[in-house]
Coordinates of N, CA and C in Angstrom, one line a residue:
M25 N -24.5 21.5 -31.6 CA -24.1 20.1 -30.6 C -21.8 20.1 -31.6
E26 N -21.8 19.6 -30.4 CA -19.6 19.2 -30.4 C -20.2 17.5 -31.3
N27 N -18.5 18.2 -32.4 CA -18.2 17.5 -33.8 C -17.6 16.6 -33.0
N28 N -18.3 14.7 -32.0 CA -17.2 13.9 -31.9 C -16.3 13.2 -33.2
N29 N -16.7 13.3 -34.3 CA -15.6 12.6 -34.9 C -14.5 13.8 -35.6
K30 N -14.1 14.3 -34.9 CA -13.1 15.4 -34.7 C -11.1 14.9 -34.5
P31 N -10.7 14.9 -34.0 CA -9.5 14.4 -33.9 C -8.8 15.4 -32.7
P32 N -8.8 14.4 -31.4 CA -8.4 15.3 -30.1 C -7.0 15.9 -30.2
T33 N -7.3 17.3 -29.3 CA -6.2 18.1 -29.5 C -5.1 17.8 -28.9
E34 N -3.6 18.6 -29.6 CA -2.8 17.7 -28.8 C -3.2 18.4 -27.3
T35 N -3.7 18.9 -26.6 CA -3.3 19.6 -25.4 C -5.3 18.5 -24.1
E36 N -5.7 18.3 -25.4 CA -6.5 17.7 -24.8 C -6.1 15.7 -24.2
T37 N -5.6 15.4 -25.8 CA -4.9 14.9 -25.3 C -3.5 14.1 -24.0
I38 N -3.1 15.2 -24.4 CA -2.5 15.6 -22.7 C -2.7 16.0 -21.6
L39 N -4.1 16.6 -21.2 CA -4.8 15.9 -19.9 C -5.2 15.2 -19.7
M40 N -5.6 14.2 -21.3 CA -6.3 12.6 -20.9 C -5.2 12.3 -20.7
A41 N -4.1 12.2 -21.0 CA -2.4 11.0 -19.9 C -2.3 11.3 -18.9
L42 N -2.4 12.8 -18.3 CA -2.1 13.3 -17.1 C -3.1 12.8 -16.5
D43 N -4.4 13.2 -16.6 CA -5.4 11.8 -15.5 C -5.8 10.2 -15.7
Q44 N -5.5 9.9 -16.9 CA -4.6 8.4 -16.8 C -3.2 8.2 -16.1
I45 N -2.3 8.7 -15.6 CA -1.7 8.7 -15.0 C -1.8 9.5 -13.1
S46 N -2.4 10.3 -13.2 CA -2.6 10.2 -11.7 C -3.5 9.6 -11.1
Q47 N -5.1 8.6 -12.1 CA -4.9 7.0 -11.8 C -4.7 6.6 -11.0
T48 N -3.7 6.1 -11.7 CA -2.4 5.3 -12.1 C -1.7 5.4 -10.4
I49 N -1.3 6.3 -10.0 CA -0.4 7.0 -9.8 C -1.4 6.9 -7.8
D50 N -2.9 7.0 -8.4 CA -3.7 7.2 -6.3 C -3.9 5.2 -6.7
V51 N -3.9 4.2 -7.7 CA -3.9 3.1 -7.7 C -2.6 2.5 -6.3
M52 N -1.6 3.3 -6.5 CA 0.0 2.6 -6.6 C -0.3 3.0 -5.5
T53 N -0.4 4.4 -4.5 CA -0.3 5.3 -3.2 C -1.5 3.6 -2.8
S54 N -2.9 3.4 -3.6 CA -3.0 3.0 -1.8 C -3.1 1.8 -2.1
V55 N -1.9 1.0 -3.2 CA -1.5 -0.8 -2.6 C 0.5 -0.4 -2.0
V56 N 0.4 0.8 -1.8 CA 1.8 1.1 -0.8 C 1.4 0.8 0.5
G57 N 0.0 1.9 0.8 CA -0.2 1.6 2.1 C -0.4 0.5 2.0
R58 N -1.2 0.1 1.0 CA -1.7 -2.2 1.8 C -0.9 -2.3 2.3
L59 N 0.6 -2.1 1.1 CA 1.2 -3.4 2.0 C 2.1 -2.8 3.1
R60 N 1.7 -1.7 3.4 CA 3.2 -1.2 4.0 C 2.8 -1.2 5.9
T61 N 0.6 -1.7 5.4 CA -0.2 -1.6 6.7 C 0.5 -3.5 7.1
Y62 N 0.0 -3.6 5.9 CA 0.7 -6.0 5.9 C 1.9 -6.0 6.7
V63 N 2.4 -5.6 6.5 CA 4.0 -5.3 6.9 C 4.4 -5.3 8.4
Q64 N 3.6 -4.1 8.5 CA 3.8 -3.6 10.1 C 2.7 -4.7 11.2
Q65 N 1.8 -5.5 10.2 CA 1.1 -6.2 11.0 C 2.0 -7.4 11.3
R66 N 2.7 -7.2 10.3 CA 3.6 -8.8 10.6 C 4.2 -8.7 11.5
E67 N 5.0 -7.5 11.0 CA 6.9 -7.4 12.5 C 5.9 -7.4 14.1
S68 N 4.8 -6.6 13.9 CA 4.1 -6.8 15.2 C 2.9 -7.7 15.7
A69 N 2.8 -8.9 15.3 CA 2.5 -10.6 15.7 C 4.3 -10.9 15.6
A70 N 5.0 -10.7 14.5 CA 6.7 -11.7 15.0 C 7.1 -11.1 16.5
A71 N 6.8 -9.4 16.9 CA 7.9 -8.9 17.9 C 6.7 -9.9 19.1
G72 N 5.3 -10.1 18.8 CA 4.2 -10.7 20.4 C 4.5 -11.8 20.4
K73 N 4.7 -13.2 19.2 CA 5.2 -14.3 19.6 C 6.9 -13.8 20.5
A74 N 8.2 -13.4 20.0 CA 9.5 -13.4 20.5 C 8.9 -13.7 22.2
R75 N 8.0 -11.8 22.5 CA 7.6 -11.9 23.9 C 7.3 -12.4 24.6
D76 N 6.3 -13.8 24.0 CA 5.8 -14.1 24.7 C 6.7 -15.9 24.3
A77 N 7.5 -15.8 23.8 CA 8.9 -17.5 23.5 C 9.8 -16.8 25.0
Q78 N 9.9 -15.7 24.7 CA 10.2 -15.0 26.0 C 10.1 -15.5 26.9
E79 N 9.0 -14.7 27.4 CA 7.9 -14.8 29.2 C 7.5 -16.4 28.9
E80 N 7.4 -17.1 28.2 CA 7.3 -18.9 28.5 C 9.2 -19.3 28.9
A81 N 9.6 -18.7 28.0 CA 11.0 -19.0 28.2 C 11.9 -18.8 29.9
L82 N 10.7 -17.5 30.3 CA 11.5 -16.7 31.5 C 11.0 -18.1 33.0
A83 N 9.5 -18.2 33.0 CA 8.4 -18.7 33.1 C 8.6 -20.5 33.9
D84 N 9.3 -20.6 32.8 CA 10.2 -21.9 32.6 C 11.6 -22.6 33.5
H85 N 12.0 -21.2 34.0 CA 13.0 -21.5 34.7 C 12.6 -21.5 36.9
I86 N 13.6 -22.4 37.3 CA 13.3 -22.2 38.6 C 13.9 -21.4 39.1
L87 N 13.4 -20.6 40.2 CA 14.8 -19.8 40.7 C 14.6 -20.2 42.1
H88 N 16.2 -20.4 42.2 CA 16.3 -20.9 44.0 C 17.1 -19.6 45.1

């Protein structure tokens, strides 16, 4: 049976820290991806509104 009271070795400490860093990077990558999608959706919506406004302005003009 393993003795759970012994202090972790330097290698174990490094591996645990690397695992935590990896998990942090995964979370940050997910957040960045969601933010990128959010910004792209807002940009698309703004472009759509601008296009609609331009089409409406053109439709309001009377051609002679």
